Coordinates of C-alpha atoms and ligand atoms in Angstrom, one line a residue:
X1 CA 5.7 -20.0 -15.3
X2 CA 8.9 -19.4 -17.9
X3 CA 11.1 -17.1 -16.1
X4 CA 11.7 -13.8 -18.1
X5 CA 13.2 -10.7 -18.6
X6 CA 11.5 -7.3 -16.4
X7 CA 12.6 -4.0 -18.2
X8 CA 12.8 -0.8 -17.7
X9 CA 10.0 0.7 -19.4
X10 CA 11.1 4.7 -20.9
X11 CA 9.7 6.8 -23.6
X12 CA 6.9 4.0 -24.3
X13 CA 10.2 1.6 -25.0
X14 CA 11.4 -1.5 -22.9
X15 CA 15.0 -1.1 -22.2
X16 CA 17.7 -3.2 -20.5
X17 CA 20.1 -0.8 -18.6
X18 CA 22.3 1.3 -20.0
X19 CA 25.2 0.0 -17.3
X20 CA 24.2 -3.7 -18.1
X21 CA 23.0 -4.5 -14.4
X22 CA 20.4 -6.8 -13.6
X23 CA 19.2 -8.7 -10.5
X24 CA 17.5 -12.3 -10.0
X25 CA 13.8 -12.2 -9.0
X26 CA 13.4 -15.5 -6.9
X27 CA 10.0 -17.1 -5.9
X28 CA 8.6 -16.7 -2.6
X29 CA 6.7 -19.8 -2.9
X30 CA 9.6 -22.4 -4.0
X31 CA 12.7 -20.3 -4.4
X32 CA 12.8 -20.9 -8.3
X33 CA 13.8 -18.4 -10.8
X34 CA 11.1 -16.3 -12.1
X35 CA 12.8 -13.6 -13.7
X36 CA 15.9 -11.3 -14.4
X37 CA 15.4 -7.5 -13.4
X38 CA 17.3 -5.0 -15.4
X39 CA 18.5 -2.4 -12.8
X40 CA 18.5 1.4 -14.2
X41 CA 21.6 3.3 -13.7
X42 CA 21.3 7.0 -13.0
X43 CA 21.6 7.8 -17.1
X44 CA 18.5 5.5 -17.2
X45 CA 16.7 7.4 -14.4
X46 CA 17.4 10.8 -16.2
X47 CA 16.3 9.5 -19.4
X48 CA 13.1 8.6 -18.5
X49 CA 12.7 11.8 -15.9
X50 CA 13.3 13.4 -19.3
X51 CA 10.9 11.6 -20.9
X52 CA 8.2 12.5 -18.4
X53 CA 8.8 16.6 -18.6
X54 CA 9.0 16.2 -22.4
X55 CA 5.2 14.5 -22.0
X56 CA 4.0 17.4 -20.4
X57 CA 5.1 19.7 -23.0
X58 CA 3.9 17.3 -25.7
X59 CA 0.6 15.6 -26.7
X60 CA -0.2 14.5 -23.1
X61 CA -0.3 18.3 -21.5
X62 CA -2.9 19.9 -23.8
X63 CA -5.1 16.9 -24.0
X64 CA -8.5 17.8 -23.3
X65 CA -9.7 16.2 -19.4
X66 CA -12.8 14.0 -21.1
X67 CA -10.0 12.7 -23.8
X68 CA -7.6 12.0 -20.8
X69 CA -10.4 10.1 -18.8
X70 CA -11.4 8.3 -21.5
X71 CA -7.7 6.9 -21.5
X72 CA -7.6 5.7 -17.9
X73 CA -10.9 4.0 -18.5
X74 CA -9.2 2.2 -21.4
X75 CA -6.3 1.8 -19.3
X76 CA -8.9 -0.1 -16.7
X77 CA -10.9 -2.2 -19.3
X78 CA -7.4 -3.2 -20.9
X79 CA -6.3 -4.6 -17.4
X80 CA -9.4 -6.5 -17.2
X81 CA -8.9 -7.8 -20.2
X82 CA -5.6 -9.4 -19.8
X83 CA -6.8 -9.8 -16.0
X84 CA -5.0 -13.4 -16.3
X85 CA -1.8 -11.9 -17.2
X86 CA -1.4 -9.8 -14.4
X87 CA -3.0 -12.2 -12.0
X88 CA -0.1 -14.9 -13.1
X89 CA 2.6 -12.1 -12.6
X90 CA 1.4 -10.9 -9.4
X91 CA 1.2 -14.5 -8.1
X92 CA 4.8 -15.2 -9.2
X93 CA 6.0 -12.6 -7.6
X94 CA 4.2 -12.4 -4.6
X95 CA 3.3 -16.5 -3.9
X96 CA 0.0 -15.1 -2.6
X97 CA -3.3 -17.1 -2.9
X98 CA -4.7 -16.9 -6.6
X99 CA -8.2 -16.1 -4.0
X100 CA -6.8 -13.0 -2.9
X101 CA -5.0 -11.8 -5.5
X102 CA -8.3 -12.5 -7.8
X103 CA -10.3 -10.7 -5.8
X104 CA -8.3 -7.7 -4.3
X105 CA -5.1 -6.9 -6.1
X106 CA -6.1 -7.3 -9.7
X107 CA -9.8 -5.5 -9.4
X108 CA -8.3 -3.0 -7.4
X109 CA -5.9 -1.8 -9.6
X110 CA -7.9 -1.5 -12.4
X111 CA -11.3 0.0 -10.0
X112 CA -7.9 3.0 -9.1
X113 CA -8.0 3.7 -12.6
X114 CA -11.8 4.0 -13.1
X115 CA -12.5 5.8 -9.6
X116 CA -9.8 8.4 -10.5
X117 CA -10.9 9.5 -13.8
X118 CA -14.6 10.0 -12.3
X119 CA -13.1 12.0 -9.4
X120 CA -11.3 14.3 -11.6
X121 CA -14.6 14.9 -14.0
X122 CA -16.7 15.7 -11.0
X123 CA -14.4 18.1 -9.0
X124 CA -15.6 21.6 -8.9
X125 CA -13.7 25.0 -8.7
X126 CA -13.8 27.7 -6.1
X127 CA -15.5 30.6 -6.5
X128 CA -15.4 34.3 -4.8
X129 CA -17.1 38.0 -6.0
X130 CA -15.0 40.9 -4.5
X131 CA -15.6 44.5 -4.2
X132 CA -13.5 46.7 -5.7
X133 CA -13.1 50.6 -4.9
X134 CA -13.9 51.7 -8.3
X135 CA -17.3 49.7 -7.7
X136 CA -17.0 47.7 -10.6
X137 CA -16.0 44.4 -8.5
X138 CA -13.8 41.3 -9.5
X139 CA -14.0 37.4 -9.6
X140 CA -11.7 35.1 -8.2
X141 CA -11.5 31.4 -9.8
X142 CA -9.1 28.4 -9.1
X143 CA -7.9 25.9 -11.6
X144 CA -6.4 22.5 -11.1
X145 CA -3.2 22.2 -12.8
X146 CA -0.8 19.5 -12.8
X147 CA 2.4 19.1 -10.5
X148 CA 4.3 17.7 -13.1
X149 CA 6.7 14.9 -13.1
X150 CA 5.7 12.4 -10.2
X151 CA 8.2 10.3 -8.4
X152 CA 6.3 6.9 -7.2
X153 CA 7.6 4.6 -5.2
X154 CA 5.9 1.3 -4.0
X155 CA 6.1 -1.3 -1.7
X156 CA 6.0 -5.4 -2.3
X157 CA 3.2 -6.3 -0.7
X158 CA -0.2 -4.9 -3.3
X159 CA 2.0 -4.0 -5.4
X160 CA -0.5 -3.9 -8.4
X161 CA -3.1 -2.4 -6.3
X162 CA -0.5 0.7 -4.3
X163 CA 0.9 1.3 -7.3
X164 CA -2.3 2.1 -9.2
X165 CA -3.1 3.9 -6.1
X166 CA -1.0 6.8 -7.2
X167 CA -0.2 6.2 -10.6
X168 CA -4.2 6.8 -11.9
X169 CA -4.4 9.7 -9.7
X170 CA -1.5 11.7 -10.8
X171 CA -2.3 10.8 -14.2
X172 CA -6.1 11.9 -13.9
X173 CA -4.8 15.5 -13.2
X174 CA -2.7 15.3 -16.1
X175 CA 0.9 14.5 -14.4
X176 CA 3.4 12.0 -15.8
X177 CA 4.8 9.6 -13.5
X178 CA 8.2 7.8 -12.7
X179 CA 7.6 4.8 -11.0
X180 CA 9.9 2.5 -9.0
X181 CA 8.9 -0.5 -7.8
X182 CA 9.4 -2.5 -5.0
X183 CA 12.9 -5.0 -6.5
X184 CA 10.8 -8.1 -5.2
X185 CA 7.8 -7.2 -7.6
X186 CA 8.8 -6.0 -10.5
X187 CA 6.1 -7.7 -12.2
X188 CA 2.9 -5.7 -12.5
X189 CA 4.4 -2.7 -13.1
X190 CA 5.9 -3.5 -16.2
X191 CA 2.8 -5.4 -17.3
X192 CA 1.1 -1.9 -17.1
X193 CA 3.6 -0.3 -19.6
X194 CA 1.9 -2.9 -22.4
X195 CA -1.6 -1.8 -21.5
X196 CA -0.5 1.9 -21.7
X197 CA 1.2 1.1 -24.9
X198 CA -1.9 -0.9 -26.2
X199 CA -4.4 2.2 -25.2
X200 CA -2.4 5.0 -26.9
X201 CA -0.9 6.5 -24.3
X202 CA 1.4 9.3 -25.2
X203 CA 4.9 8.6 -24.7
X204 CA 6.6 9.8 -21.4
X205 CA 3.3 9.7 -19.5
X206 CA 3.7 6.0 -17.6
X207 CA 7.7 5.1 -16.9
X208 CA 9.1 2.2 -14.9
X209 CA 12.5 1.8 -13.7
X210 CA 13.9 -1.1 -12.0
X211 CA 16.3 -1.5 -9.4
X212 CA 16.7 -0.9 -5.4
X213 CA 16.5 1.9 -3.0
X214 CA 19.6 3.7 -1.5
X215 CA 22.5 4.1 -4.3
X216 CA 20.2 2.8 -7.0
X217 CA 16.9 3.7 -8.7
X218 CA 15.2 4.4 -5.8
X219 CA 17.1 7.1 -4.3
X220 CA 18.0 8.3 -8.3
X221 CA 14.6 9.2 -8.6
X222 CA 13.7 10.8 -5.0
X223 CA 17.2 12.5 -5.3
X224 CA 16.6 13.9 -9.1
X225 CA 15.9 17.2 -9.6
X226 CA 13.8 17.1 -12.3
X227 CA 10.8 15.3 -10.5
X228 CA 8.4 18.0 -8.9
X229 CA 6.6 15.6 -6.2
X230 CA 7.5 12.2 -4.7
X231 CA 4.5 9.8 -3.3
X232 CA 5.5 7.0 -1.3
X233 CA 4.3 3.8 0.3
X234 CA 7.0 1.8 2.6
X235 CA 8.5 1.4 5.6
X236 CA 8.7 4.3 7.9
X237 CA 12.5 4.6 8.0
X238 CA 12.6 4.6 4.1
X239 CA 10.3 7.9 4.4
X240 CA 12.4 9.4 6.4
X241 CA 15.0 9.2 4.1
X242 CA 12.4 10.4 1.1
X243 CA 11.5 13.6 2.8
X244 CA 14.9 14.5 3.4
X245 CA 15.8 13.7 -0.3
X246 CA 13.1 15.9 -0.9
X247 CA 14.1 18.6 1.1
X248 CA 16.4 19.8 -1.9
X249 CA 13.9 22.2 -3.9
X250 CA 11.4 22.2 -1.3
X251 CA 9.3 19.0 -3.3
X252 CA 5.9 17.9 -1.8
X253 CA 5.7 14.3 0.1
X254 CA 3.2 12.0 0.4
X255 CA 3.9 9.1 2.6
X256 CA 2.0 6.1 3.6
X257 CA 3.9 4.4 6.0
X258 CA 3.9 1.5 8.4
X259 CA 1.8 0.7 11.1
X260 CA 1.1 -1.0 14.4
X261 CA -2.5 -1.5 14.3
X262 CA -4.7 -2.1 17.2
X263 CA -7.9 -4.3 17.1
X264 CA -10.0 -3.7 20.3
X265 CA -12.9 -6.4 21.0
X266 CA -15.7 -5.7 23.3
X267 CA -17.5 -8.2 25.2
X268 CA -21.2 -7.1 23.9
X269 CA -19.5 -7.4 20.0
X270 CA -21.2 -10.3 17.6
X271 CA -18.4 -12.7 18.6
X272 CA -18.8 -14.7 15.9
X273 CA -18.2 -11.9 13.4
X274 CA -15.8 -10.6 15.3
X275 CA -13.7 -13.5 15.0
X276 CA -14.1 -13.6 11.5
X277 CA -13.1 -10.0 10.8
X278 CA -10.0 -10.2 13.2
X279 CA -8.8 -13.5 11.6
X280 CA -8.1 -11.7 8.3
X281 CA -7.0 -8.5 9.8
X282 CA -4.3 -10.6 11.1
X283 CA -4.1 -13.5 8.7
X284 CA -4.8 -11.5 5.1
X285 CA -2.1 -11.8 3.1
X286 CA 0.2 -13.8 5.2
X287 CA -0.4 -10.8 7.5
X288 CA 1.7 -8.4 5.1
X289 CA -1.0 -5.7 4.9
X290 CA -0.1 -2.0 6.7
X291 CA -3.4 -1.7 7.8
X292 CA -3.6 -5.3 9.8
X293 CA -3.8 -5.8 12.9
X294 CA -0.6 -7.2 15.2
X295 CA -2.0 -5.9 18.8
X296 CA -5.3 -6.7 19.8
X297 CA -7.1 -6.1 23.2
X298 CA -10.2 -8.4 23.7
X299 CA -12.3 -7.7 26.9
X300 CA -11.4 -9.9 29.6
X301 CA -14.7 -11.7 30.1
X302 CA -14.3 -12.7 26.9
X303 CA -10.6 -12.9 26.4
X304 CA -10.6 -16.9 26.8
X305 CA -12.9 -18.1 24.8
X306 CA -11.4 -15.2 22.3
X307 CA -8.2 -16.3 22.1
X308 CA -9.3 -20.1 21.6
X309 CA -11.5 -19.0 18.2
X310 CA -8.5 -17.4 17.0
X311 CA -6.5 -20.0 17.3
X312 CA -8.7 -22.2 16.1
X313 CA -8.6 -19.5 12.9
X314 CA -5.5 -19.8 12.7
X315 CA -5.0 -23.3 12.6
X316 CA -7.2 -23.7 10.0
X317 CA -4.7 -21.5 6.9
X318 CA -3.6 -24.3 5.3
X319 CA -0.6 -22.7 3.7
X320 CA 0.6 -24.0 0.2
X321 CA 0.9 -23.3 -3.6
X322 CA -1.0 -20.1 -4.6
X323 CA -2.8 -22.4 -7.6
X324 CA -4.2 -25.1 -5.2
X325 CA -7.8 -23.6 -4.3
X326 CA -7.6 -25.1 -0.4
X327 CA -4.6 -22.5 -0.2
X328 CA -5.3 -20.1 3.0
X329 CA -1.7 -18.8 3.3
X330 CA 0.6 -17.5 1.4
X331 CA 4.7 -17.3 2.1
X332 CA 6.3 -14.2 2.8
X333 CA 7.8 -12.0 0.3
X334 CA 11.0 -13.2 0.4
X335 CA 13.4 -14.9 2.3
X336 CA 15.0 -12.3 4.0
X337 CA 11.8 -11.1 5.2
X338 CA 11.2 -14.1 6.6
X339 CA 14.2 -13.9 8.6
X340 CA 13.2 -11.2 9.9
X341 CA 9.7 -12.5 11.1
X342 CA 11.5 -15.3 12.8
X343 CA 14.1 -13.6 14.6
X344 CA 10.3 -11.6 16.1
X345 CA 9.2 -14.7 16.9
X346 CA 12.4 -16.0 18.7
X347 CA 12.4 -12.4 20.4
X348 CA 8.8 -13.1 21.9
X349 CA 9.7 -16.4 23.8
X350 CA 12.9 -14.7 24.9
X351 CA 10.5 -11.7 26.3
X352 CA 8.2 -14.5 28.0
X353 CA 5.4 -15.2 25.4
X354 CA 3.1 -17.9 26.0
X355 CA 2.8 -19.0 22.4
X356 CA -0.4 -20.0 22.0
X357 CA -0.1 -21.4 18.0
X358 CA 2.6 -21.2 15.7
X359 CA 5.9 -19.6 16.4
X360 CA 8.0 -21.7 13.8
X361 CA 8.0 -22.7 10.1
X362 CA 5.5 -25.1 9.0
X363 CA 6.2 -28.7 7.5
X364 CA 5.7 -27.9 3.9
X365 CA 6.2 -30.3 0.4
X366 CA 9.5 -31.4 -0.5
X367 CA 9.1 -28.9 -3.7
X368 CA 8.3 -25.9 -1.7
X369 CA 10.5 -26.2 1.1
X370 CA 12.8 -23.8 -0.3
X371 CA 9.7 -21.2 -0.1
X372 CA 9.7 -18.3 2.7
X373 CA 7.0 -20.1 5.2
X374 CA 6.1 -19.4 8.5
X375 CA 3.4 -20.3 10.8
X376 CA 0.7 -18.0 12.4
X377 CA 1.1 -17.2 15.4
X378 CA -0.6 -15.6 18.1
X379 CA 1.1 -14.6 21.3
X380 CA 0.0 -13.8 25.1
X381 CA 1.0 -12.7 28.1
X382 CA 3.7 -9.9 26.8
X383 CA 4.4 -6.6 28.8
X384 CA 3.2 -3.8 27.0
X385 CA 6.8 -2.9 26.2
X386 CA 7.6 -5.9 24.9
X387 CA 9.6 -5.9 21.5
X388 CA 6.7 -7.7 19.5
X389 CA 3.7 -5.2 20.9
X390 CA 5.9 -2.6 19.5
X391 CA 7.6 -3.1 16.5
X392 CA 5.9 -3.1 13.2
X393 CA 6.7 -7.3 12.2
X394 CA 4.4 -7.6 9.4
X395 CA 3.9 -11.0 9.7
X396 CA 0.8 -13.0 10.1
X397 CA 0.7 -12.7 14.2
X398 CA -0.7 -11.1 17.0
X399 CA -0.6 -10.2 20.6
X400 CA -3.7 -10.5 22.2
X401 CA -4.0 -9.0 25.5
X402 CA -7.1 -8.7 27.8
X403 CA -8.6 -5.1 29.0
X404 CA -11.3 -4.1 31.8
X405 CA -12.4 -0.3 30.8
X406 CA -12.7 1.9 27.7
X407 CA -10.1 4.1 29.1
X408 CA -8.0 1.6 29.9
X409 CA -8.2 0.3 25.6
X410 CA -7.9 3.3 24.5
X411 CA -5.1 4.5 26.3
X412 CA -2.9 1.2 25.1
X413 CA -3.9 1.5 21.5
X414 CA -3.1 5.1 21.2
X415 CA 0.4 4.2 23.1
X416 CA 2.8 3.6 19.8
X417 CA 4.5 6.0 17.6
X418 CA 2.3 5.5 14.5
X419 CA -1.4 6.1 14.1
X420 CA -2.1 4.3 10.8
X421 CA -5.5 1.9 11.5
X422 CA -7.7 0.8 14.1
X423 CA -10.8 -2.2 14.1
X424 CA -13.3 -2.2 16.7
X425 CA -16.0 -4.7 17.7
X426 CA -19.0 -3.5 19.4
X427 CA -22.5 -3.3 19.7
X428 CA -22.6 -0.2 21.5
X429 CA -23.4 2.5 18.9
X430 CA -22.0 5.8 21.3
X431 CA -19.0 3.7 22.0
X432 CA -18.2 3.0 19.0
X433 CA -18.2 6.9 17.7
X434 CA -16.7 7.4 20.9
X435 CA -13.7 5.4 20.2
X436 CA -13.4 6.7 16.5
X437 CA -12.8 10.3 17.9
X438 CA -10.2 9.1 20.8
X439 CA -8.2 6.9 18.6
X440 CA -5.4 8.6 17.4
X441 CA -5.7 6.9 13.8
X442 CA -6.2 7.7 9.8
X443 CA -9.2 5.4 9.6
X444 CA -11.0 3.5 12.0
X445 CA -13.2 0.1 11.1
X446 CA -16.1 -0.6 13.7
X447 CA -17.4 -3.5 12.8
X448 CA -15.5 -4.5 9.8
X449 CA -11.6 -4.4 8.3
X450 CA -10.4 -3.2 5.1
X451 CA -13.6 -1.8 3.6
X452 CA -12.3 0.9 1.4
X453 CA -14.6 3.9 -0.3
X454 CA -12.3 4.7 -2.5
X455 CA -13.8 8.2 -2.3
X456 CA -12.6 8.3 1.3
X457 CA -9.7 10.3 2.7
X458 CA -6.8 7.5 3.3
X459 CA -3.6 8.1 5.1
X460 CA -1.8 7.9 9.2
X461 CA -1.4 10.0 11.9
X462 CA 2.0 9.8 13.8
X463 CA 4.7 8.0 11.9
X464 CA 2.2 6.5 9.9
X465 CA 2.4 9.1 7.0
X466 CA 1.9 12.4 5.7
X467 CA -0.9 13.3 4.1
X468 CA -4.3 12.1 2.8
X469 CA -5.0 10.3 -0.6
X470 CA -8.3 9.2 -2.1
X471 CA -10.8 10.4 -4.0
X472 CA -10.6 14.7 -3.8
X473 CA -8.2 13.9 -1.2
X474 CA -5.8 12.8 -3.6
X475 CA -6.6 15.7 -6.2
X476 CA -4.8 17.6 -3.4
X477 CA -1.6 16.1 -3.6
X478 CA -1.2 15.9 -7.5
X479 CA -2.2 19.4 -8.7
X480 CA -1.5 22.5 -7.6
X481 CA -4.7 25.3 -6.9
X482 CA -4.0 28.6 -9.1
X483 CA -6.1 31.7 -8.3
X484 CA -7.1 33.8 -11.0
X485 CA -8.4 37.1 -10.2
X486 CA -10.0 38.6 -12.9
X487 CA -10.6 42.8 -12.5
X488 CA -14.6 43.3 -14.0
Ligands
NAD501 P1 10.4 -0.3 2.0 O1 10.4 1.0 2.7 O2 11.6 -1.2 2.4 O3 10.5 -0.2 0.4 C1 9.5 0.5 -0.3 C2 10.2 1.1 -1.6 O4 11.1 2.1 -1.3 C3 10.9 0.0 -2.4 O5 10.6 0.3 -3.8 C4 12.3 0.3 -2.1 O6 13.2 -0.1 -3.1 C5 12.3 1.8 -2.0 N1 13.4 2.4 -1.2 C6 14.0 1.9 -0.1 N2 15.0 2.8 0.3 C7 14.9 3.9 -0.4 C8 15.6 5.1 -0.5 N3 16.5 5.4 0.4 N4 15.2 6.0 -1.4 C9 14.3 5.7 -2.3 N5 13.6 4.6 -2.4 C10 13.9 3.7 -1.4 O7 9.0 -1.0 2.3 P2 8.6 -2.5 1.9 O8 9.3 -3.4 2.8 O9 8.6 -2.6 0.4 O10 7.0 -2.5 2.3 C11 6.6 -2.8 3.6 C12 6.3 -1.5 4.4 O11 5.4 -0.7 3.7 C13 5.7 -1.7 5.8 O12 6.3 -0.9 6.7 C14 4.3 -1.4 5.6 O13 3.6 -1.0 6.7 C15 4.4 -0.2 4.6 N6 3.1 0.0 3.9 C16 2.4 1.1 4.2 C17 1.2 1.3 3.5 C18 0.3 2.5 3.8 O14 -0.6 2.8 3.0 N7 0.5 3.2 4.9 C19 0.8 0.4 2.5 C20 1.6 -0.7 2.3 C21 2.8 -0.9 2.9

């Protein structure tokens, strides 16, 4: 792919920056050059905050809900149309396998679009009589109305899909949005400014600017006084810093933040499937998903055989180009990252790992060595304390430890500071409910991983997040209720 230019995308125009910075985006996969961001200063961060409060008091804020819903369904059939395009920018940025990105982040993020504008036309109002002393009585109604200008912020590793997440839900209740991607995929999200541009619409509604976190965009935005709500997805530590941003004029928060997710496997589980569901909770996306799993407790009559299946799994990800179809894994998103996954895998010998597979870098092609590869790996034998069965790595490895009771399981899942996901393998339907109430998580898989309603109420517990999003769930965060009484 011809590297090119990612701008800022204001007012329905593609700008540079107004201070003349820009940043290389580099390939995960090879290291090559595939494109140059332009960063926005804080001028271009008020420009297009104005942009966004001018929408609402333009075209955008009296437009009727069916005529608005109409738009995002445009919004969805014009990203399938040019599904290509953003499949080929996502990859470039990302390195991930065309399979996954064909079939997860590019249908996703056009399904946001579609789901939200449904949600929104089939919401209804509350409702409540009241008796009055003069006997005549008086109705009480709420209507949705917008929050206004939304600050988004996304992460790197869906960034098509989390980004769409948000954006077609705050648009569906007639917001206008801000958005700052993550500075390793800048990609999508510009793409998206075409398709609004091609559908009609209005100005102001949909902005994009570039650039980092602290001291640049990022912050800009979540520090700006002009944006009324800021939704995030990220790390934990970067939410912090959000909330406190938006402390200053008492702003509402939605975070969805990291995870240490626990998979729990039961002896009287369909092994086979079990396997299968836990490989890709820790393999999927080169293990860069918030809701994978890095801990896992298998039942100890079991545990052997476990553990040999998943390696065998494991084994098998033949990392490689994202175009080659034999591809199973992906690189990291960057090299810096991956820096960071190794120094987790150094820090789990040190700690007394047995390393069952993986642990390193794998041999790869003379033209992709410069990419940002590692090996799955899969660990025993840790302490419970140890630094990898805490930390949140997001890499594709595990822990796997072996358990005896159902007390025992639950009590070492639930022991980490966030609450984000959990997968469990069973046969044993009361158990399985059972667990689902004990486990102190936002959602809980038996039996599968990563099958998303996208009706359902999606969010952590903990230091996982605040808040829920999805379907009506979501309808919460981006409008505001307002009772009218009316006096009959
Ligand atoms: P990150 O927190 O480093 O960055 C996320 C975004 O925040 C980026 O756009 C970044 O530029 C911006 N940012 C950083 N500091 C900022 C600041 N001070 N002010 C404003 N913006 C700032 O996260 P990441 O590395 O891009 O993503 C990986 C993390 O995201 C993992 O922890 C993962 O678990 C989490 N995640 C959570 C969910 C979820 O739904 N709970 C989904 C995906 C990823």
């Amino acid at each position: 792919m011809a590297a090119t230019e990612f701008l800022n995308f204001i007012d329905n125009h593609y700008l540079r920056s107004s201070e003349g910075k820009s940043f290389e985006k580099r390939s995960p996969v090879d290291g090559g050059l595939v494109g140059r961001v332009w960063e926005a200063s804080q001028h271009d961060v008020d420009s297009a905050v104005k942009a966004a409060r001018a929408a609402l008091n333009g075209p955008w804020g009296s437009m009727a809900l069916t005529e608005r819903t109409t738009l995002l369904y445009e919004v969805a059939d014009e990203i399938n149309r040019r599904f290509d395009d953003f499949l080929d920018a996502e990859i470039a940025d990302t390195g991930k396998p065309r399979s996954i990105a064909s079939h997860v982040d590019i249908p996703r993020g056009a399904a946001n679009f579609k789901t939200f504008a449904d949600v929104v036309k089939n919401v209804s109002s509350e409702f409540f009589e009241m008796a009055t002393p003069d006997g005549r009585g008086a109705i009480n109604y709420a209507v949705r109305v917008p929050k206004g200008v939304i600050g988004v912020i996304c992460p790197w590793n869906l960034p098509l899909l989390l980004m769409t997440w948000k954006v077609a839900p705050a648009l569906a209740c007639g917001n206008s949005v801000v958005v700052k991607p993550s500075e390793e995929t800048p990609a999508t999200a510009t793409l998206l400014g075409e398709v609004m541009l091609k559908v009609g619409v209005p100005a102001g509604v949909y902005n994009v600017v570039h650039g980092f976190g602290p001291d640049s965009a990022g912050e800009f935005l979540t520090r700006h006084p002009g944006v009324d709500a800021i939704t995030f997805t990220g790390e934990t530590r970067t939410g912090t810093a959000i909330m406190k941003a938006a402390a200053d004029g008492i702003r509402g928060v939605s975070l969805e933040l990291g995870g240490k997710n626990a998979g729990i496997v039961f002896s009287d589980a369909d092994f086979d499937a079990a396997v299968d569901g836990i490989a890709r909770a820790v393999f999927l996306n080169t293990g860069q998903v918030c809701l994978g799993t890095e801990r896992l407790y298998v039942e100890r009559s079991i545990f052997e055989r476990f553990v040999v299946a998943l390696k065998e799994r494991a084994e098998s990800l033949t990392p490689g180009h994202p175009n080659e179809p034999d591809t199973g894994l992906g690189p990291l998103i960057s090299l810096e990252h991956r820096d960071k996954v190794l120094s987790y895998y150094r820090r789990a010998v040190e700690e007394g790992a047995n390393v069952v597979t993986g642990g390193g870098v794998p041999v790869m092609p003379d033209t992709l060595t410069a990419g940002a590869w590692v090996q799955p790996t899969i660990w025993t034998g840790l302490a419970d304390d140890a630094t990898v069965v805490r930390d949140e790595i997001f890499g594709p490895c595990c822990h796997i430890r072996p358990f005896d009771s159902e007390d025992e399981v639950v009590r070492l899942a639930n022991d980490t500071p966030y609450g984000l996901a959990a997968t469990v393998w069973t046969q044993d339907i009361a158990r399985a409910h059972r667990l689902a109430r004990k486990l102190d998580v936002g959602i809980c898989w038996i039996n599968a991983w990563f099958l998303r309603d996208l009706r359902t109420p999606f969010g952590g517990s903990k230091q996982s997040g605040i808040g829920r999003e999805g379907g009506v769930h979501s309808l919460e965060f981006y409008t505001e209720l307002r009772n009218v009484c009316v006096k009959l």
